CSV table of C-alpha atoms and ligand atoms in Angstrom, one decimal:
chain,number,residue,atom,x,y,z
A,1342,MET,CA,86.1,92.6,75.6
A,1343,LEU,CA,83.8,94.4,78.1
A,1344,LYS,CA,80.4,93.3,76.8
A,1345,ASP,CA,77.7,93.5,79.6
A,1346,LYS,CA,80.2,95.2,81.9
A,1347,THR,CA,79.8,98.5,83.8
A,1348,ALA,CA,82.7,100.9,84.0
A,1349,LEU,CA,82.7,103.9,86.4
A,1350,VAL,CA,85.2,106.6,85.3
A,1351,TYR,CA,86.1,109.4,87.7
A,1352,GLY,CA,87.7,112.5,86.3
A,1353,VAL,CA,86.3,113.6,82.9
A,1354,ALA,CA,86.9,117.4,82.3
A,1355,ASN,CA,86.8,117.6,78.5
A,1356,ASP,CA,87.5,115.7,75.3
A,1357,ARG,CA,91.2,115.9,76.0
A,1358,SER,CA,91.0,114.1,79.4
A,1359,LEU,CA,92.7,110.8,79.7
A,1360,ALA,CA,89.5,109.7,81.4
A,1361,TRP,CA,87.5,110.3,78.2
A,1362,ALA,CA,90.0,108.4,76.1
A,1363,ILE,CA,89.6,105.5,78.5
A,1364,ALA,CA,85.8,105.8,78.5
A,1365,GLN,CA,85.8,105.7,74.7
A,1366,ALA,CA,88.0,102.6,74.6
A,1367,PHE,CA,85.7,100.9,77.1
A,1368,SER,CA,82.5,101.8,75.3
A,1369,GLN,CA,83.9,100.6,71.9
A,1370,ALA,CA,84.6,97.3,73.7
A,1371,GLY,CA,80.9,97.1,74.8
A,1372,ALA,CA,80.9,98.6,78.3
A,1373,ARG,CA,78.2,100.7,79.8
A,1374,LEU,CA,79.7,103.9,81.1
A,1375,VAL,CA,79.2,106.0,84.2
A,1376,LEU,CA,81.2,109.2,84.1
A,1377,THR,CA,81.9,111.7,86.8
A,1378,TYR,CA,83.0,115.3,86.6
A,1379,GLN,CA,83.7,118.0,89.2
A,1380,GLY,CA,81.4,121.0,89.5
A,1381,GLU,CA,79.0,122.9,87.3
A,1382,ARG,CA,81.9,124.4,85.4
A,1383,MET,CA,82.5,121.1,83.6
A,1384,GLU,CA,79.0,119.8,83.5
A,1385,ARG,CA,78.1,121.1,80.0
A,1386,ASN,CA,81.3,119.7,78.5
A,1387,VAL,CA,80.9,116.3,80.0
A,1388,ARG,CA,77.2,115.9,79.4
A,1389,ALA,CA,77.8,116.7,75.7
A,1390,LEU,CA,80.5,114.0,75.6
A,1391,ALA,CA,78.2,111.5,77.4
A,1392,GLU,CA,75.4,112.1,74.9
A,1393,THR,CA,77.7,110.8,72.1
A,1394,VAL,CA,77.5,107.3,73.8
A,1395,PRO,CA,73.9,106.2,74.3
A,1396,GLY,CA,73.0,104.9,77.8
A,1397,THR,CA,75.9,106.7,79.5
A,1398,LEU,CA,75.2,108.0,83.0
A,1399,CYS,CA,76.9,111.2,84.3
A,1400,TYR,CA,77.3,112.5,87.8
A,1401,ASP,CA,78.9,115.5,89.5
A,1402,CYS,CA,81.4,114.3,92.2
A,1403,ASP,CA,84.1,116.0,94.2
A,1404,VAL,CA,86.3,113.1,95.3
A,1405,THR,CA,87.0,115.0,98.6
A,1406,ASN,CA,83.3,114.6,99.5
A,1407,ASP,CA,82.3,111.2,100.8
A,1408,ASP,CA,78.6,111.9,100.4
A,1409,GLU,CA,79.0,112.7,96.7
A,1410,ILE,CA,81.0,109.5,96.2
A,1411,ALA,CA,78.4,107.5,98.1
A,1412,ALA,CA,75.7,109.0,95.8
A,1413,VAL,CA,77.6,108.1,92.7
A,1414,CYS,CA,77.9,104.5,93.9
A,1415,ALA,CA,74.2,104.3,95.0
A,1416,ASN,CA,73.1,105.7,91.6
A,1417,THR,CA,75.4,103.3,89.7
A,1418,ASP,CA,74.1,100.4,91.7
A,1419,ARG,CA,70.4,101.4,91.1
A,1420,GLU,CA,70.9,101.9,87.4
A,1421,CYS,CA,73.4,99.2,86.6
A,1422,GLY,CA,73.1,96.6,89.4
A,1423,GLY,CA,76.8,96.4,90.2
A,1424,LEU,CA,80.2,97.4,88.9
A,1425,ASP,CA,83.0,95.7,87.0
A,1426,VAL,CA,85.6,98.4,86.4
A,1427,LEU,CA,86.5,101.6,88.2
A,1428,VAL,CA,89.0,104.2,86.8
A,1429,HIS,CA,90.6,106.9,89.0
A,1430,SER,CA,91.8,109.7,86.7
A,1431,VAL,CA,91.9,112.6,89.1
A,1432,ALA,CA,94.7,114.8,90.3
A,1433,PHE,CA,95.1,118.3,91.7
A,1434,ALA,CA,97.8,120.5,93.2
A,1435,ARG,CA,97.9,124.2,93.5
A,1436,LYS,CA,99.6,125.9,90.6
A,1437,GLU,CA,102.2,127.5,92.8
A,1438,GLU,CA,103.2,124.1,94.1
A,1439,LEU,CA,104.0,122.9,90.5
A,1440,ALA,CA,106.9,125.3,89.9
A,1441,GLY,CA,110.1,126.2,91.7
A,1442,ARG,CA,111.5,124.1,94.6
A,1443,TYR,CA,109.9,121.1,96.3
A,1444,VAL,CA,111.3,122.3,99.6
A,1445,ASP,CA,109.0,125.3,99.5
A,1446,THR,CA,105.8,123.1,99.4
A,1447,SER,CA,103.4,124.4,102.0
A,1448,ARG,CA,101.6,122.2,104.6
A,1449,ASP,CA,98.3,123.0,103.1
A,1450,GLY,CA,99.5,122.5,99.5
A,1451,PHE,CA,100.9,119.1,100.5
A,1452,ARG,CA,97.6,118.1,102.2
A,1453,ILE,CA,95.4,119.2,99.3
A,1454,ALA,CA,97.6,117.4,96.6
A,1455,ASN,CA,97.7,114.2,98.6
A,1456,GLU,CA,94.0,114.2,99.5
A,1457,VAL,CA,92.7,114.9,96.0
A,1458,SER,CA,95.3,112.8,94.1
A,1459,ALA,CA,96.2,109.9,96.4
A,1460,TYR,CA,93.7,109.4,99.3
A,1461,SER,CA,90.8,109.7,96.8
A,1462,LEU,CA,91.7,106.3,95.4
A,1463,VAL,CA,90.8,104.7,98.7
A,1464,ALA,CA,87.8,107.0,99.1
A,1465,VAL,CA,86.3,105.9,95.8
A,1466,THR,CA,87.2,102.3,96.2
A,1467,ARG,CA,85.6,101.5,99.6
A,1468,PRO,CA,82.0,102.4,98.8
A,1469,ALA,CA,82.3,100.6,95.4
A,1470,LEU,CA,83.2,97.2,97.0
A,1471,PRO,CA,79.5,96.0,97.4
A,1472,LEU,CA,79.0,96.8,93.8
A,1473,PHE,CA,82.0,94.8,92.7
A,1474,GLU,CA,80.8,92.0,95.0
A,1475,LYS,CA,77.6,91.7,92.9
A,1476,ARG,CA,79.7,90.9,89.9
A,1477,GLY,CA,82.1,88.6,91.7
A,1478,GLY,CA,85.1,90.9,91.4
A,1479,GLY,CA,86.5,93.5,89.0
A,1480,SER,CA,89.3,95.8,88.0
A,1481,ILE,CA,90.4,99.2,89.4
A,1482,ILE,CA,92.8,101.4,87.5
A,1483,ALA,CA,94.6,104.6,88.7
A,1484,LEU,CA,96.5,107.0,86.5
A,1485,THR,CA,100.0,107.9,87.6
A,1486,TYR,CA,103.2,109.4,86.3
A,1487,LEU,CA,107.0,108.8,86.3
A,1488,GLY,CA,107.3,111.7,88.8
A,1489,ALA,CA,106.3,109.2,91.5
A,1490,GLN,CA,109.5,107.3,91.1
A,1491,ARG,CA,112.0,109.9,89.7
A,1492,VAL,CA,112.5,113.6,90.1
A,1493,VAL,CA,110.8,115.5,87.3
A,1494,PRO,CA,111.4,119.3,87.4
A,1495,ASN,CA,108.4,121.2,88.7
A,1496,TYR,CA,106.3,118.1,89.3
A,1497,ASN,CA,107.2,118.5,93.0
A,1498,VAL,CA,104.4,117.7,95.5
A,1499,MET,CA,102.4,115.9,92.7
A,1500,GLY,CA,105.3,113.4,92.5
A,1501,VAL,CA,105.0,112.7,96.2
A,1502,ALA,CA,101.2,112.3,95.8
A,1503,LYS,CA,101.7,109.9,92.9
A,1504,ALA,CA,104.2,107.9,95.0
A,1505,ALA,CA,101.5,107.5,97.7
A,1506,LEU,CA,99.0,106.6,94.9
A,1507,GLU,CA,101.2,103.9,93.6
A,1508,ALA,CA,101.8,102.5,97.1
A,1509,SER,CA,98.0,102.6,97.6
A,1510,VAL,CA,97.6,100.5,94.4
A,1511,ARG,CA,99.8,97.8,96.0
A,1512,TYR,CA,98.1,97.9,99.4
A,1513,LEU,CA,94.6,97.9,97.8
A,1514,ALA,CA,95.6,95.0,95.5
A,1515,ALA,CA,96.7,93.0,98.6
A,1516,ASP,CA,93.4,93.8,100.4
A,1517,LEU,CA,91.1,93.2,97.5
A,1518,GLY,CA,92.7,90.3,95.7
A,1519,PRO,CA,90.8,87.8,97.8
A,1520,LEU,CA,87.5,89.4,96.6
A,1521,GLY,CA,88.6,89.0,93.0
A,1522,ILE,CA,89.3,92.7,92.6
A,1523,ARG,CA,92.5,93.6,90.8
A,1524,VAL,CA,94.1,97.1,91.3
A,1525,ASN,CA,96.7,98.5,88.9
A,1526,GLY,CA,98.2,101.8,87.8
A,1527,ILE,CA,99.0,103.2,84.4
A,1528,SER,CA,102.0,105.4,84.3
A,1529,ALA,CA,101.3,107.5,81.3
A,1530,GLY,CA,103.8,109.6,79.4
A,1531,PRO,CA,103.1,113.3,79.1
A,1532,VAL,CA,99.9,114.2,77.2
A,1533,LYS,CA,98.6,117.8,76.7
A,1534,THR,CA,95.5,118.0,78.9
A,1535,LEU,CA,94.0,120.6,81.2
A,1536,ALA,CA,95.8,119.2,84.2
A,1537,ALA,CA,99.1,118.9,82.4
A,1538,ARG,CA,99.0,122.6,81.4
A,1539,GLY,CA,99.2,123.5,85.1
A,1540,ILE,CA,102.8,122.0,85.3
A,1541,SER,CA,105.4,124.7,84.6
A,1542,GLY,CA,107.6,123.9,81.6
A,1543,PHE,CA,105.3,121.0,80.3
A,1544,GLY,CA,106.2,121.7,76.7
A,1545,SER,CA,109.9,121.0,77.3
A,1546,ILE,CA,108.9,117.7,79.0
A,1547,LEU,CA,107.2,116.7,75.7
A,1548,ALA,CA,110.2,117.7,73.6
A,1549,HIS,CA,112.6,115.8,75.9
A,1550,VAL,CA,110.5,112.6,75.7
A,1551,GLU,CA,110.3,112.7,72.0
A,1552,GLU,CA,114.1,113.1,71.8
A,1553,ARG,CA,115.1,110.5,74.4
A,1554,ALA,CA,112.4,107.8,74.5
A,1555,PRO,CA,113.4,104.5,72.9
A,1556,LEU,CA,110.5,104.9,70.5
A,1557,ARG,CA,111.4,108.5,69.8
A,1558,ARG,CA,107.8,109.8,70.1
A,1559,ASN,CA,105.2,110.9,72.6
A,1560,ILE,CA,102.2,108.8,73.4
A,1561,SER,CA,98.6,109.7,72.6
A,1562,ASP,CA,95.5,109.6,74.8
A,1563,SER,CA,94.2,106.6,72.9
A,1564,ASP,CA,97.4,104.6,73.9
A,1565,VAL,CA,96.3,105.1,77.5
A,1566,GLY,CA,92.7,104.0,76.6
A,1567,GLN,CA,93.9,100.8,75.0
A,1568,ALA,CA,96.2,100.0,78.0
A,1569,ALA,CA,93.3,100.6,80.3
A,1570,LEU,CA,91.1,98.3,78.2
A,1571,PHE,CA,93.7,95.6,78.7
A,1572,LEU,CA,93.8,96.1,82.4
A,1573,ALA,CA,90.0,96.2,82.6
A,1574,SER,CA,89.5,93.0,80.7
A,1575,ASP,CA,90.0,89.4,81.4
A,1576,MET,CA,93.2,89.4,79.3
A,1577,SER,CA,95.0,90.8,82.4
A,1578,ARG,CA,93.3,88.4,84.8
A,1579,ASN,CA,96.5,87.6,86.7
A,1580,ILE,CA,98.0,91.1,86.9
A,1581,THR,CA,97.4,93.1,90.0
A,1582,GLY,CA,99.4,95.6,92.1
A,1583,GLU,CA,101.3,96.6,89.0
A,1584,VAL,CA,102.2,99.9,87.5
A,1585,LEU,CA,102.2,99.6,83.7
A,1586,PHE,CA,104.2,102.3,81.9
A,1587,VAL,CA,102.7,103.6,78.7
A,1588,ASP,CA,105.4,106.1,77.8
A,1589,ALA,CA,107.2,104.9,74.6
A,1590,GLY,CA,109.8,103.4,77.0
A,1591,PHE,CA,111.0,106.7,78.3
A,1592,HIS,CA,111.3,105.5,81.9
A,1593,ILE,CA,114.0,102.9,81.2
A,1594,MET,CA,116.5,105.6,80.0
A,1595,ALA,CA,119.3,106.8,82.3
B,1444,NAP,P1,92.4,116.4,83.2
B,1444,NAP,O1,91.6,116.2,82.0
B,1444,NAP,O2,92.5,117.8,83.7
B,1444,NAP,O3,91.8,115.4,84.4
B,1444,NAP,C1,92.0,115.6,85.7
B,1444,NAP,C2,90.7,115.5,86.4
B,1444,NAP,O4,90.8,115.6,87.8
B,1444,NAP,C3,89.8,116.6,86.0
B,1444,NAP,O5,88.6,116.0,85.5
B,1444,NAP,C4,89.6,117.4,87.3
B,1444,NAP,O6,88.4,118.1,87.4
B,1444,NAP,C5,89.7,116.2,88.2
B,1444,NAP,N1,89.7,116.7,89.6
B,1444,NAP,C6,90.6,117.5,90.2
B,1444,NAP,N2,90.2,117.7,91.5
B,1444,NAP,C7,89.1,117.0,91.7
B,1444,NAP,C8,88.2,116.7,92.8
B,1444,NAP,N3,88.5,117.3,94.0
B,1444,NAP,N4,87.2,115.9,92.7
B,1444,NAP,C9,86.9,115.3,91.5
B,1444,NAP,N5,87.7,115.5,90.4
B,1444,NAP,C10,88.8,116.3,90.5
B,1444,NAP,O7,93.9,115.9,83.0
B,1444,NAP,P2,94.5,114.4,82.7
B,1444,NAP,O8,95.8,114.7,82.3
B,1444,NAP,O9,93.5,113.6,81.9
B,1444,NAP,O10,94.6,113.8,84.2
B,1444,NAP,C11,94.0,112.5,84.5
B,1444,NAP,C12,94.9,111.7,85.3
B,1444,NAP,O11,96.0,111.3,84.5
B,1444,NAP,C13,95.5,112.4,86.5
B,1444,NAP,O12,95.6,111.5,87.6
B,1444,NAP,C14,96.9,112.8,86.0
B,1444,NAP,O13,97.8,113.0,87.1
B,1444,NAP,C15,97.2,111.6,85.3
B,1444,NAP,N6,98.3,111.7,84.3
B,1444,NAP,C16,98.3,112.6,83.4
B,1444,NAP,C17,99.4,112.7,82.5
B,1444,NAP,C18,99.4,113.8,81.4
B,1444,NAP,O14,100.5,114.1,80.9
B,1444,NAP,N7,98.3,114.4,81.1
B,1444,NAP,C19,100.5,111.8,82.6
B,1444,NAP,C20,100.4,110.9,83.6
B,1444,NAP,C21,99.4,110.8,84.4
B,1444,NAP,P3,88.4,119.7,87.2
B,1444,NAP,O15,89.1,120.0,85.9
B,1444,NAP,O16,87.0,120.1,87.3
B,1444,NAP,O17,89.2,120.2,88.4
């Protein structure tokens, strides 16, 4: 489904990252991968993962740094001659903002969460546009969560950042549709990852979903990978500006 396509995936931390599940689904479908990670702390992990998929490129990139994003795009262009798919799988909020009352969110905590988790979608998209243009269009996918639309205990400022991210998906879809670029979100159910562990009471969210979701189970990272493959491929060619829930149906329940 992605033969001869290039996919740039932001946000791999380790083998539990949703970004890695997505990258694996893409590579099994024939895509060439470009992965990014943040900082030396993650480098060894991510390089080891990249080595399992021949031809995969790997770059350090903090999405709050425009020079680093520009370097990722320049390297991708030089090595791959354009881009077909971009995945934004990045989020961050201070641990103290992911517990207690939303009303106690600090100005700085709000700024950081929104800059890293929401504005960064715009920041990584803009310099990628000339690369998409070389391929005559493409697909952008951002990872989001139900906390954008409903109140999830302790998700707090991250819910507000995800709401901004989902609105960004729609505004970007309107801007970029005429260039043949689609922009969609995947709202994933809870999955135990490094980022998820930072949310206070995450274990009880998993238990609640298993009990209440129509399908009576939690999702796996590969479910997200398969949904991303659909949104990356031509099978979803007339879908843009959408948020696709991959959550065993949990979001429909009152
Ligand atoms: P993850 O493996 O911890 O991925 C989050 C990634 O964001 C990490 O690679 C992290 O790097 C990166 N990141 C944070 N700040 C960054 C920055 N300034 N520059 C570049 N990268 C940065 O956890 P995940 O659960 O797979 O999260 C991926 C996405 O899925 C996030 O958008 C998350 O909100 C979303 N999501 C997750 C769930 C879930 O239950 N797991 C559900 C719905 C949506 P470092 O580790 O180096 O900081």
